[in-house]
Amino acid sequence: MLAILWAPGASHAEEDWLTRSQAILDRLKEQPRPAWLNSNPHQAEANLQALDIVNASKSKALAAMPDGLEARPKDKPVRVMFLSFSLGNSAIKGIFQEASGQDDVLLVFRGPKPGQKLPGFFAELKALLKDIDPLPNIVIDPTRFQNWKVTTVPEIVVEAQGRVLIRVKGVTSLDWLKSRQNAGRQGDLGRFGEVYDIAEINLLEAIKSRLATLDGPRLKQQAIARFWQKRPFEALPESREDRDRTIDLTVTAPRDLIAPNGNLIIRAGHTVNPLDQMAFGLCLIVFDATQKAQLDAVKQLPCRDKNARVLYLATQLSREEGWEGLKNLETTLDAPVYLLTPDVRQRFQLQHVPAVVEQAGNRIVVRERKVLKPAAGEQS
């Protein structure tokens, strides 16, 4: 299928900091590190564009390259017919009908027509595929056109193990070629009918041309902007009063809990408080990083357990400032800052911010604190 490779460039000076902030991404619904954080700013967008195109060419609506064909052993021959809309709709529909249900047949286009978007190209194919069941195997694969030096259509190539067993130009009958193949014919049989120029663009060359015009720095800034604009935040209202709430983590086992070694940990129906077995060990300071008053307040919010590890959790970060704003925030607090996740918010029943979450005895205490607003005329 369509594949393009780009070599990575030199590392950015900010990479160490970005790596250290990886934990933020880990808390965003366990999403992987975004590709644009890789060292080459061109690589991410280029790969995304190529991936979008490849995925589009494998449209499920066209049953493109189904599992049965992809799983076919490499030594089994595949009849590859190279097509173009220059053949005319009637001829193409007839080819689709003949290829229907033949798992060893792959119908290949080079790309969309000049000026045509992929959705429009697929819409034309879908119209011709109406009432054809099962759908034939159809893909966009300009690399095959290049590999077998196909410059006109129709052409059929029988390929296996990366080599051509038999090929013919000007023939649209798959059965005709199969009969020649069964008769022991091999190699290039030549031309047996009318051939036409390829009406579609070379999608691979179009991608390369587009990538050559990409502005690396601008592309990276756009990727960063998209990243922050799409990030979900667990926003919480500001505390209007000081309030302490206690949370009991005691749970009742719905069934027997068995250790990997077979030992019974807790019997069904019994209750257990995890804090009786293991200390929480953390002091969570939750705040809205877009509010300077809250940022000032959390600097003064003490953890009562001086041995607890302090973790700063932001309900929101500035989308406009992006990574630079986060970097400045971590510098201000002299500590990493993570994003509050839905599971943490729900587990500790967080309702208002700023708040401190820590252990007190065998309970969790959530201390919400009212933020004092600066007096009129004071610097906020």
GROMACS .gro file of C-alpha atoms in nm:
model
  380
    1MET     CA    1   0.000   0.000   0.000
    2LEU     CA    2   0.095   0.366  -0.003
    3ALA     CA    3   0.391   0.430   0.226
    4ILE     CA    4   0.617   0.735   0.268
    5LEU     CA    5   0.912   0.762   0.504
    6TRP     CA    6   1.079   1.072   0.643
    7ALA     CA    7   1.403   1.068   0.837
    8PRO     CA    8   1.391   1.238   1.179
    9GLY     CA    9   1.571   1.569   1.221
   10ALA     CA   10   1.778   1.710   1.504
   11SER     CA   11   1.634   1.721   1.856
   12HIS     CA   12   1.485   2.043   1.987
   13ALA     CA   13   1.637   2.200   2.295
   14GLU     CA   14   1.300   2.181   2.467
   15GLU     CA   15   1.276   1.801   2.427
   16ASP     CA   16   1.399   1.726   2.780
   17TRP     CA   17   1.125   1.937   2.930
   18LEU     CA   18   0.861   1.791   2.699
   19THR     CA   19   0.970   1.442   2.797
   20ARG     CA   20   0.941   1.528   3.165
   21SER     CA   21   0.590   1.655   3.103
   22GLN     CA   22   0.487   1.329   2.940
   23ALA     CA   23   0.288   1.245   3.251
   24ILE     CA   24   0.032   1.507   3.152
   25LEU     CA   25  -0.043   1.317   2.836
   26ASP     CA   26  -0.063   0.991   3.026
   27ARG     CA   27  -0.349   1.137   3.224
   28LEU     CA   28  -0.542   1.250   2.919
   29LYS     CA   29  -0.745   0.930   2.886
   30GLU     CA   30  -0.419   0.736   2.845
   31GLN     CA   31  -0.360   0.891   2.505
   32PRO     CA   32  -0.012   0.834   2.361
   33ARG     CA   33   0.244   1.108   2.319
   34PRO     CA   34   0.129   1.326   2.027
   35ALA     CA   35   0.341   1.277   1.717
   36TRP     CA   36   0.422   1.646   1.684
   37LEU     CA   37   0.637   1.625   1.998
   38ASN     CA   38   0.884   1.410   1.805
   39SER     CA   39   1.207   1.577   1.711
   40ASN     CA   40   1.122   1.646   1.347
   41PRO     CA   41   0.843   1.908   1.320
   42HIS     CA   42   0.777   1.811   0.956
   43GLN     CA   43   0.732   1.443   1.030
   44ALA     CA   44   0.406   1.453   1.221
   45GLU     CA   45   0.193   1.645   0.975
   46ALA     CA   46   0.340   1.458   0.682
   47ASN     CA   47   0.266   1.123   0.839
   48LEU     CA   48  -0.084   1.234   0.934
   49GLN     CA   49  -0.160   1.342   0.581
   50ALA     CA   50  -0.026   1.021   0.434
   51LEU     CA   51  -0.210   0.816   0.694
   52ASP     CA   52  -0.537   0.994   0.621
   53ILE     CA   53  -0.496   0.920   0.254
   54VAL     CA   54  -0.410   0.556   0.310
   55ASN     CA   55  -0.702   0.512   0.547
   56ALA     CA   56  -0.933   0.676   0.298
   57SER     CA   57  -0.814   0.442   0.028
   58LYS     CA   58  -0.908   0.151   0.253
   59SER     CA   59  -1.264   0.280   0.285
   60LYS     CA   60  -1.483   0.010   0.438
   61ALA     CA   61  -1.759   0.117   0.205
   62LEU     CA   62  -1.545  -0.012  -0.081
   63ALA     CA   63  -1.432  -0.325   0.104
   64ALA     CA   64  -1.083  -0.211   0.016
   65MET     CA   65  -0.817  -0.474   0.080
   66PRO     CA   66  -1.026  -0.697   0.310
   67ASP     CA   67  -0.864  -0.922   0.566
   68GLY     CA   68  -0.900  -1.225   0.342
   69LEU     CA   69  -0.679  -1.073   0.075
   70GLU     CA   70  -0.425  -0.922   0.309
   71ALA     CA   71  -0.394  -1.256   0.487
   72ARG     CA   72  -0.334  -1.440   0.157
   73PRO     CA   73   0.009  -1.612   0.166
   74LYS     CA   74   0.273  -1.414  -0.018
   75ASP     CA   75   0.340  -1.701  -0.258
   76LYS     CA   76  -0.019  -1.707  -0.381
   77PRO     CA   77  -0.067  -1.514  -0.707
   78VAL     CA   78  -0.288  -1.205  -0.708
   79ARG     CA   79  -0.443  -1.068  -1.026
   80VAL     CA   80  -0.396  -0.692  -1.012
   81MET     CA   81  -0.596  -0.490  -1.264
   82PHE     CA   82  -0.487  -0.129  -1.312
   83LEU     CA   83  -0.782   0.100  -1.384
   84SER     CA   84  -0.871   0.460  -1.460
   85PHE     CA   85  -1.193   0.650  -1.518
   86SER     CA   86  -1.060   0.713  -1.868
   87LEU     CA   87  -1.201   0.365  -1.949
   88GLY     CA   88  -1.555   0.499  -1.906
   89ASN     CA   89  -1.817   0.421  -1.645
   90SER     CA   90  -1.975   0.136  -1.838
   91ALA     CA   91  -1.646  -0.053  -1.875
   92ILE     CA   92  -1.549   0.007  -1.513
   93LYS     CA   93  -1.885  -0.117  -1.383
   94GLY     CA   94  -1.847  -0.431  -1.591
   95ILE     CA   95  -1.502  -0.491  -1.442
   96PHE     CA   96  -1.644  -0.440  -1.091
   97GLN     CA   97  -1.913  -0.697  -1.159
   98GLU     CA   98  -1.664  -0.955  -1.288
   99ALA     CA   99  -1.425  -0.899  -0.997
  100SER     CA  100  -1.705  -0.934  -0.739
  101GLY     CA  101  -1.646  -1.238  -0.521
  102GLN     CA  102  -1.298  -1.308  -0.657
  103ASP     CA  103  -1.067  -1.284  -0.357
  104ASP     CA  104  -0.750  -1.309  -0.564
  105VAL     CA  105  -0.836  -0.997  -0.767
  106LEU     CA  106  -0.729  -0.646  -0.670
  107LEU     CA  107  -0.853  -0.342  -0.863
  108VAL     CA  108  -0.611  -0.051  -0.837
  109PHE     CA  109  -0.648   0.322  -0.908
  110ARG     CA  110  -0.360   0.569  -0.905
  111GLY     CA  111  -0.545   0.850  -0.729
  112PRO     CA  112  -0.835   1.093  -0.773
  113LYS     CA  113  -0.888   1.303  -1.084
  114PRO     CA  114  -0.706   1.639  -1.112
  115GLY     CA  115  -0.867   1.885  -0.871
  116GLN     CA  116  -1.088   1.614  -0.721
  117LYS     CA  117  -1.097   1.542  -0.348
  118LEU     CA  118  -1.092   1.184  -0.223
  119PRO     CA  119  -1.455   1.194  -0.099
  120GLY     CA  120  -1.565   1.290  -0.449
  121PHE     CA  121  -1.358   1.010  -0.599
  122PHE     CA  122  -1.512   0.755  -0.364
  123ALA     CA  123  -1.860   0.890  -0.434
  124GLU     CA  124  -1.809   0.808  -0.804
  125LEU     CA  125  -1.692   0.458  -0.718
  126LYS     CA  126  -1.986   0.399  -0.484
  127ALA     CA  127  -2.228   0.494  -0.757
  128LEU     CA  128  -2.075   0.232  -0.987
  129LEU     CA  129  -2.072  -0.026  -0.708
  130LYS     CA  130  -2.445   0.001  -0.647
  131ASP     CA  131  -2.617  -0.339  -0.645
  132ILE     CA  132  -2.282  -0.525  -0.667
  133ASP     CA  133  -2.252  -0.779  -0.386
  134PRO     CA  134  -2.003  -0.879  -0.263
  135LEU     CA  135  -1.796  -0.570  -0.328
  136PRO     CA  136  -1.471  -0.622  -0.516
  137ASN     CA  137  -1.135  -0.538  -0.364
  138ILE     CA  138  -1.052  -0.178  -0.460
  139VAL     CA  139  -0.759   0.036  -0.347
  140ILE     CA  140  -0.570   0.350  -0.434
  141ASP     CA  141  -0.208   0.243  -0.469
  142PRO     CA  142   0.017   0.465  -0.679
  143THR     CA  143   0.321   0.268  -0.566
  144ARG     CA  144   0.201  -0.035  -0.763
  145PHE     CA  145   0.173   0.177  -1.075
  146GLN     CA  146   0.533   0.284  -1.023
  147ASN     CA  147   0.668  -0.059  -0.930
  148TRP     CA  148   0.526  -0.228  -1.240
  149LYS     CA  149   0.577   0.080  -1.464
  150VAL     CA  150   0.213   0.098  -1.562
  151THR     CA  151   0.150   0.405  -1.778
  152THR     CA  152  -0.173   0.312  -1.959
  153VAL     CA  153  -0.489   0.119  -1.877
  154PRO     CA  154  -0.630  -0.138  -1.871
  155GLU     CA  155  -0.342  -0.359  -1.770
  156ILE     CA  156  -0.347  -0.678  -1.565
  157VAL     CA  157  -0.044  -0.802  -1.373
  158VAL     CA  158  -0.036  -1.136  -1.193
  159GLU     CA  159   0.206  -1.089  -0.905
  160ALA     CA  160   0.346  -1.322  -0.642
  161GLN     CA  161   0.640  -1.288  -0.402
  162GLY     CA  162   0.717  -0.942  -0.537
  163ARG     CA  163   0.758  -1.047  -0.901
  164VAL     CA  164   0.544  -1.053  -1.214
  165LEU     CA  165   0.427  -1.393  -1.336
  166ILE     CA  166   0.227  -1.270  -1.633
  167ARG     CA  167   0.098  -0.937  -1.762
  168VAL     CA  168  -0.111  -0.808  -2.048
  169LYS     CA  169  -0.227  -0.470  -2.178
  170GLY     CA  170  -0.562  -0.377  -2.332
  171VAL     CA  171  -0.757  -0.661  -2.170
  172THR     CA  172  -1.041  -0.615  -1.922
  173SER     CA  173  -1.144  -0.980  -1.895
  174LEU     CA  174  -1.006  -1.144  -1.587
  175ASP     CA  175  -1.121  -1.486  -1.708
  176TRP     CA  176  -0.935  -1.436  -2.038
  177LEU     CA  177  -0.609  -1.384  -1.855
  178LYS     CA  178  -0.677  -1.672  -1.616
  179SER     CA  179  -0.727  -1.907  -1.909
  180ARG     CA  180  -0.389  -1.805  -2.052
  181GLN     CA  181  -0.233  -1.851  -1.711
  182ASN     CA  182  -0.386  -2.197  -1.674
  183ALA     CA  183  -0.245  -2.281  -2.017
  184GLY     CA  184   0.105  -2.215  -1.883
  185ARG     CA  185   0.164  -1.876  -2.042
  186GLN     CA  186   0.413  -1.653  -1.858
  187GLY     CA  187   0.584  -1.317  -1.891
  188ASP     CA  188   0.465  -1.012  -2.085
  189LEU     CA  189   0.195  -1.117  -2.332
  190GLY     CA  190   0.191  -0.773  -2.491
  191ARG     CA  191  -0.111  -0.569  -2.598
  192PHE     CA  192  -0.442  -0.725  -2.703
  193GLY     CA  193  -0.675  -0.426  -2.718
  194GLU     CA  194  -0.724  -0.051  -2.687
  195VAL     CA  195  -0.534   0.127  -2.408
  196TYR     CA  196  -0.596   0.471  -2.260
  197ASP     CA  197  -0.401   0.736  -2.076
  198ILE     CA  198  -0.450   0.746  -1.699
  199ALA     CA  199  -0.695   1.021  -1.608
  200GLU     CA  200  -0.609   1.035  -1.238
  201ILE     CA  201  -0.319   1.208  -1.069
  202ASN     CA  202  -0.028   1.021  -0.915
  203LEU     CA  203  -0.133   1.053  -0.554
  204LEU     CA  204   0.215   0.969  -0.428
  205GLU     CA  205   0.373   1.252  -0.627
  206ALA     CA  206   0.096   1.489  -0.519
  207ILE     CA  207   0.172   1.412  -0.155
  208LYS     CA  208   0.545   1.466  -0.208
  209SER     CA  209   0.480   1.800  -0.379
  210ARG     CA  210   0.255   1.912  -0.096
  211LEU     CA  211   0.504   1.810   0.169
  212ALA     CA  212   0.780   1.997  -0.010
  213THR     CA  213   0.588   2.321   0.041
  214LEU     CA  214   0.524   2.273   0.412
  215ASP     CA  215   0.649   2.545   0.642
  216GLY     CA  216   0.807   2.356   0.933
  217PRO     CA  217   0.787   2.623   1.208
  218ARG     CA  218   0.437   2.728   1.106
  219LEU     CA  219   0.327   2.366   1.087
  220LYS     CA  220   0.454   2.298   1.436
  221GLN     CA  221   0.273   2.600   1.577
  222GLN     CA  222  -0.049   2.489   1.412
  223ALA     CA  223  -0.008   2.139   1.555
  224ILE     CA  224   0.051   2.280   1.903
  225ALA     CA  225  -0.254   2.503   1.871
  226ARG     CA  226  -0.470   2.212   1.762
  227PHE     CA  227  -0.341   2.000   2.050
  228TRP     CA  228  -0.440   2.253   2.316
  229GLN     CA  229  -0.768   2.351   2.153
  230LYS     CA  230  -0.883   1.988   2.154
  231ARG     CA  231  -0.774   1.894   2.507
  232PRO     CA  232  -1.067   1.825   2.742
  233PHE     CA  233  -1.046   1.984   3.085
  234GLU     CA  234  -1.217   1.885   3.411
  235ALA     CA  235  -1.327   2.239   3.498
  236LEU     CA  236  -1.463   2.299   3.851
  237PRO     CA  237  -1.624   2.611   4.001
  238GLU     CA  238  -1.432   2.830   4.241
  239SER     CA  239  -1.477   2.775   4.615
  240ARG     CA  240  -1.706   3.033   4.776
  241GLU     CA  241  -1.623   2.929   5.132
  242ASP     CA  242  -1.380   2.726   5.335
  243ARG     CA  243  -1.515   2.373   5.365
  244ASP     CA  244  -1.369   2.042   5.479
  245ARG     CA  245  -1.521   1.714   5.364
  246THR     CA  246  -1.433   1.360   5.471
  247ILE     CA  247  -1.439   1.067   5.232
  248ASP     CA  248  -1.455   0.708   5.349
  249LEU     CA  249  -1.285   0.479   5.098
  250THR     CA  250  -1.430   0.165   5.259
  251VAL     CA  251  -1.572  -0.072   5.000
  252THR     CA  252  -1.767  -0.398   5.018
  253ALA     CA  253  -1.631  -0.682   4.809
  254PRO     CA  254  -1.896  -0.800   4.557
  255ARG     CA  255  -1.719  -1.136   4.525
  256ASP     CA  256  -1.420  -1.324   4.665
  257LEU     CA  257  -1.094  -1.149   4.586
  258ILE     CA  258  -0.822  -1.404   4.517
  259ALA     CA  259  -0.451  -1.331   4.488
  260PRO     CA  260  -0.252  -1.470   4.192
  261ASN     CA  261  -0.107  -1.735   4.423
  262GLY     CA  262  -0.457  -1.854   4.514
  263ASN     CA  263  -0.473  -1.701   4.861
  264LEU     CA  264  -0.802  -1.541   4.965
  265ILE     CA  265  -0.760  -1.166   5.016
  266ILE     CA  266  -1.115  -1.075   5.108
  267ARG     CA  267  -1.435  -1.273   5.112
  268ALA     CA  268  -1.748  -1.159   4.925
  269GLY     CA  269  -1.962  -0.929   5.141
  270HIS     CA  270  -1.674  -0.823   5.365
  271THR     CA  271  -1.568  -0.460   5.386
  272VAL     CA  272  -1.219  -0.318   5.362
  273ASN     CA  273  -1.065   0.026   5.388
  274PRO     CA  274  -0.749   0.043   5.178
  275LEU     CA  275  -0.609   0.314   5.408
  276ASP     CA  276  -0.599   0.056   5.689
  277GLN     CA  277  -0.354  -0.144   5.482
  278MET     CA  278  -0.151   0.123   5.303
  279ALA     CA  279  -0.097   0.495   5.348
  280PHE     CA  280  -0.221   0.729   5.075
  281GLY     CA  281   0.118   0.900   5.068
  282LEU     CA  282   0.005   1.191   4.850
  283CYS     CA  283  -0.113   1.546   4.896
  284LEU     CA  284  -0.310   1.660   4.593
  285ILE     CA  285  -0.340   2.034   4.537
  286VAL     CA  286  -0.615   2.096   4.281
  287PHE     CA  287  -0.663   2.438   4.122
  288ASP     CA  288  -0.761   2.629   3.810
  289ALA     CA  289  -0.435   2.741   3.649
  290THR     CA  290  -0.613   3.001   3.437
  291GLN     CA  291  -0.698   3.201   3.752
  292LYS     CA  292  -0.403   3.395   3.892
  293ALA     CA  293  -0.574   3.434   4.231
  294GLN     CA  294  -0.596   3.055   4.262
  295LEU     CA  295  -0.235   3.016   4.158
  296ASP     CA  296  -0.132   3.260   4.429
  297ALA     CA  297  -0.352   3.076   4.678
  298VAL     CA  298  -0.211   2.729   4.614
  299LYS     CA  299   0.138   2.856   4.692
  300GLN     CA  300   0.011   2.912   5.045
  301LEU     CA  301  -0.194   2.593   5.082
  302PRO     CA  302  -0.002   2.365   5.318
  303CYS     CA  303  -0.013   1.988   5.329
  304ARG     CA  304  -0.059   1.875   5.688
  305ASP     CA  305   0.133   1.554   5.625
  306LYS     CA  306   0.485   1.687   5.568
  307ASN     CA  307   0.599   1.346   5.448
  308ALA     CA  308   0.338   1.324   5.175
  309ARG     CA  309   0.438   1.373   4.813
  310VAL     CA  310   0.281   1.691   4.673
  311LEU     CA  311   0.112   1.670   4.333
  312TYR     CA  312  -0.031   1.975   4.158
  313LEU     CA  313  -0.342   1.900   3.951
  314ALA     CA  314  -0.477   2.169   3.718
  315THR     CA  315  -0.845   2.168   3.624
  316GLN     CA  316  -0.768   2.401   3.333
  317LEU     CA  317  -0.464   2.541   3.155
  318SER     CA  318  -0.437   2.832   2.915
  319ARG     CA  319  -0.512   2.707   2.565
  320GLU     CA  320  -0.360   3.020   2.416
  321GLU     CA  321  -0.029   2.992   2.600
  322GLY     CA  322  -0.007   2.618   2.543
  323TRP     CA  323   0.316   2.444   2.635
  324GLU     CA  324   0.496   2.770   2.706
  325GLY     CA  325   0.230   2.860   2.963
  326LEU     CA  326   0.261   2.518   3.124
  327LYS     CA  327   0.637   2.551   3.133
  328ASN     CA  328   0.609   2.887   3.308
  329LEU     CA  329   0.355   2.745   3.553
  330GLU     CA  330   0.589   2.462   3.650
  331THR     CA  331   0.870   2.711   3.692
  332THR     CA  332   0.652   2.922   3.922
  333LEU     CA  333   0.557   2.625   4.139
  334ASP     CA  334   0.898   2.462   4.106
  335ALA     CA  335   0.720   2.132   4.048
  336PRO     CA  336   0.551   1.933   3.769
  337VAL     CA  337   0.186   2.013   3.702
  338TYR     CA  338  -0.058   1.746   3.585
  339LEU     CA  339  -0.409   1.766   3.447
  340LEU     CA  340  -0.699   1.656   3.664
  341THR     CA  341  -0.864   1.349   3.513
  342PRO     CA  342  -1.228   1.237   3.540
  343ASP     CA  343  -1.143   0.932   3.749
  344VAL     CA  344  -0.949   1.134   4.007
  345ARG     CA  345  -1.225   1.397   4.022
  346GLN     CA  346  -1.490   1.129   4.079
  347ARG     CA  347  -1.286   0.917   4.322
  348PHE     CA  348  -1.230   1.209   4.559
  349GLN     CA  349  -1.567   1.375   4.491
  350LEU     CA  350  -1.405   1.704   4.397
  351GLN     CA  351  -1.656   1.987   4.374
  352HIS     CA  352  -1.477   2.321   4.407
  353VAL     CA  353  -1.124   2.455   4.371
  354PRO     CA  354  -0.874   2.530   4.500
  355ALA     CA  355  -0.872   2.220   4.716
  356VAL     CA  356  -0.626   2.001   4.903
  357VAL     CA  357  -0.676   1.624   4.914
  358GLU     CA  358  -0.483   1.421   5.173
  359GLN     CA  359  -0.513   1.147   5.431
  360ALA     CA  360  -0.634   1.199   5.786
  361GLY     CA  361  -0.636   0.877   5.988
  362ASN     CA  362  -0.814   0.615   5.780
  363ARG     CA  363  -1.013   0.875   5.585
  364ILE     CA  364  -0.945   1.116   5.299
  365VAL     CA  365  -1.002   1.484   5.372
  366VAL     CA  366  -1.085   1.732   5.097
  367ARG     CA  367  -1.020   2.088   5.211
  368GLU     CA  368  -1.176   2.351   4.984
  369ARG     CA  369  -1.052   2.704   5.038
  370LYS     CA  370  -1.209   3.036   4.943
  371VAL     CA  371  -0.982   3.255   4.734
  372LEU     CA  372  -0.937   3.609   4.856
  373LYS     CA  373  -0.982   3.851   4.571
  374PRO     CA  374  -0.739   4.146   4.546
  375ALA     CA  375  -0.878   4.475   4.668
  376ALA     CA  376  -0.976   4.737   4.410
  377GLY     CA  377  -0.671   4.899   4.263
  378GLU     CA  378  -0.439   4.616   4.367
  379GLN     CA  379  -0.244   4.421   4.108
  380SER     CA  380  -0.425   4.092   4.029
   0.00000   0.00000   0.00000
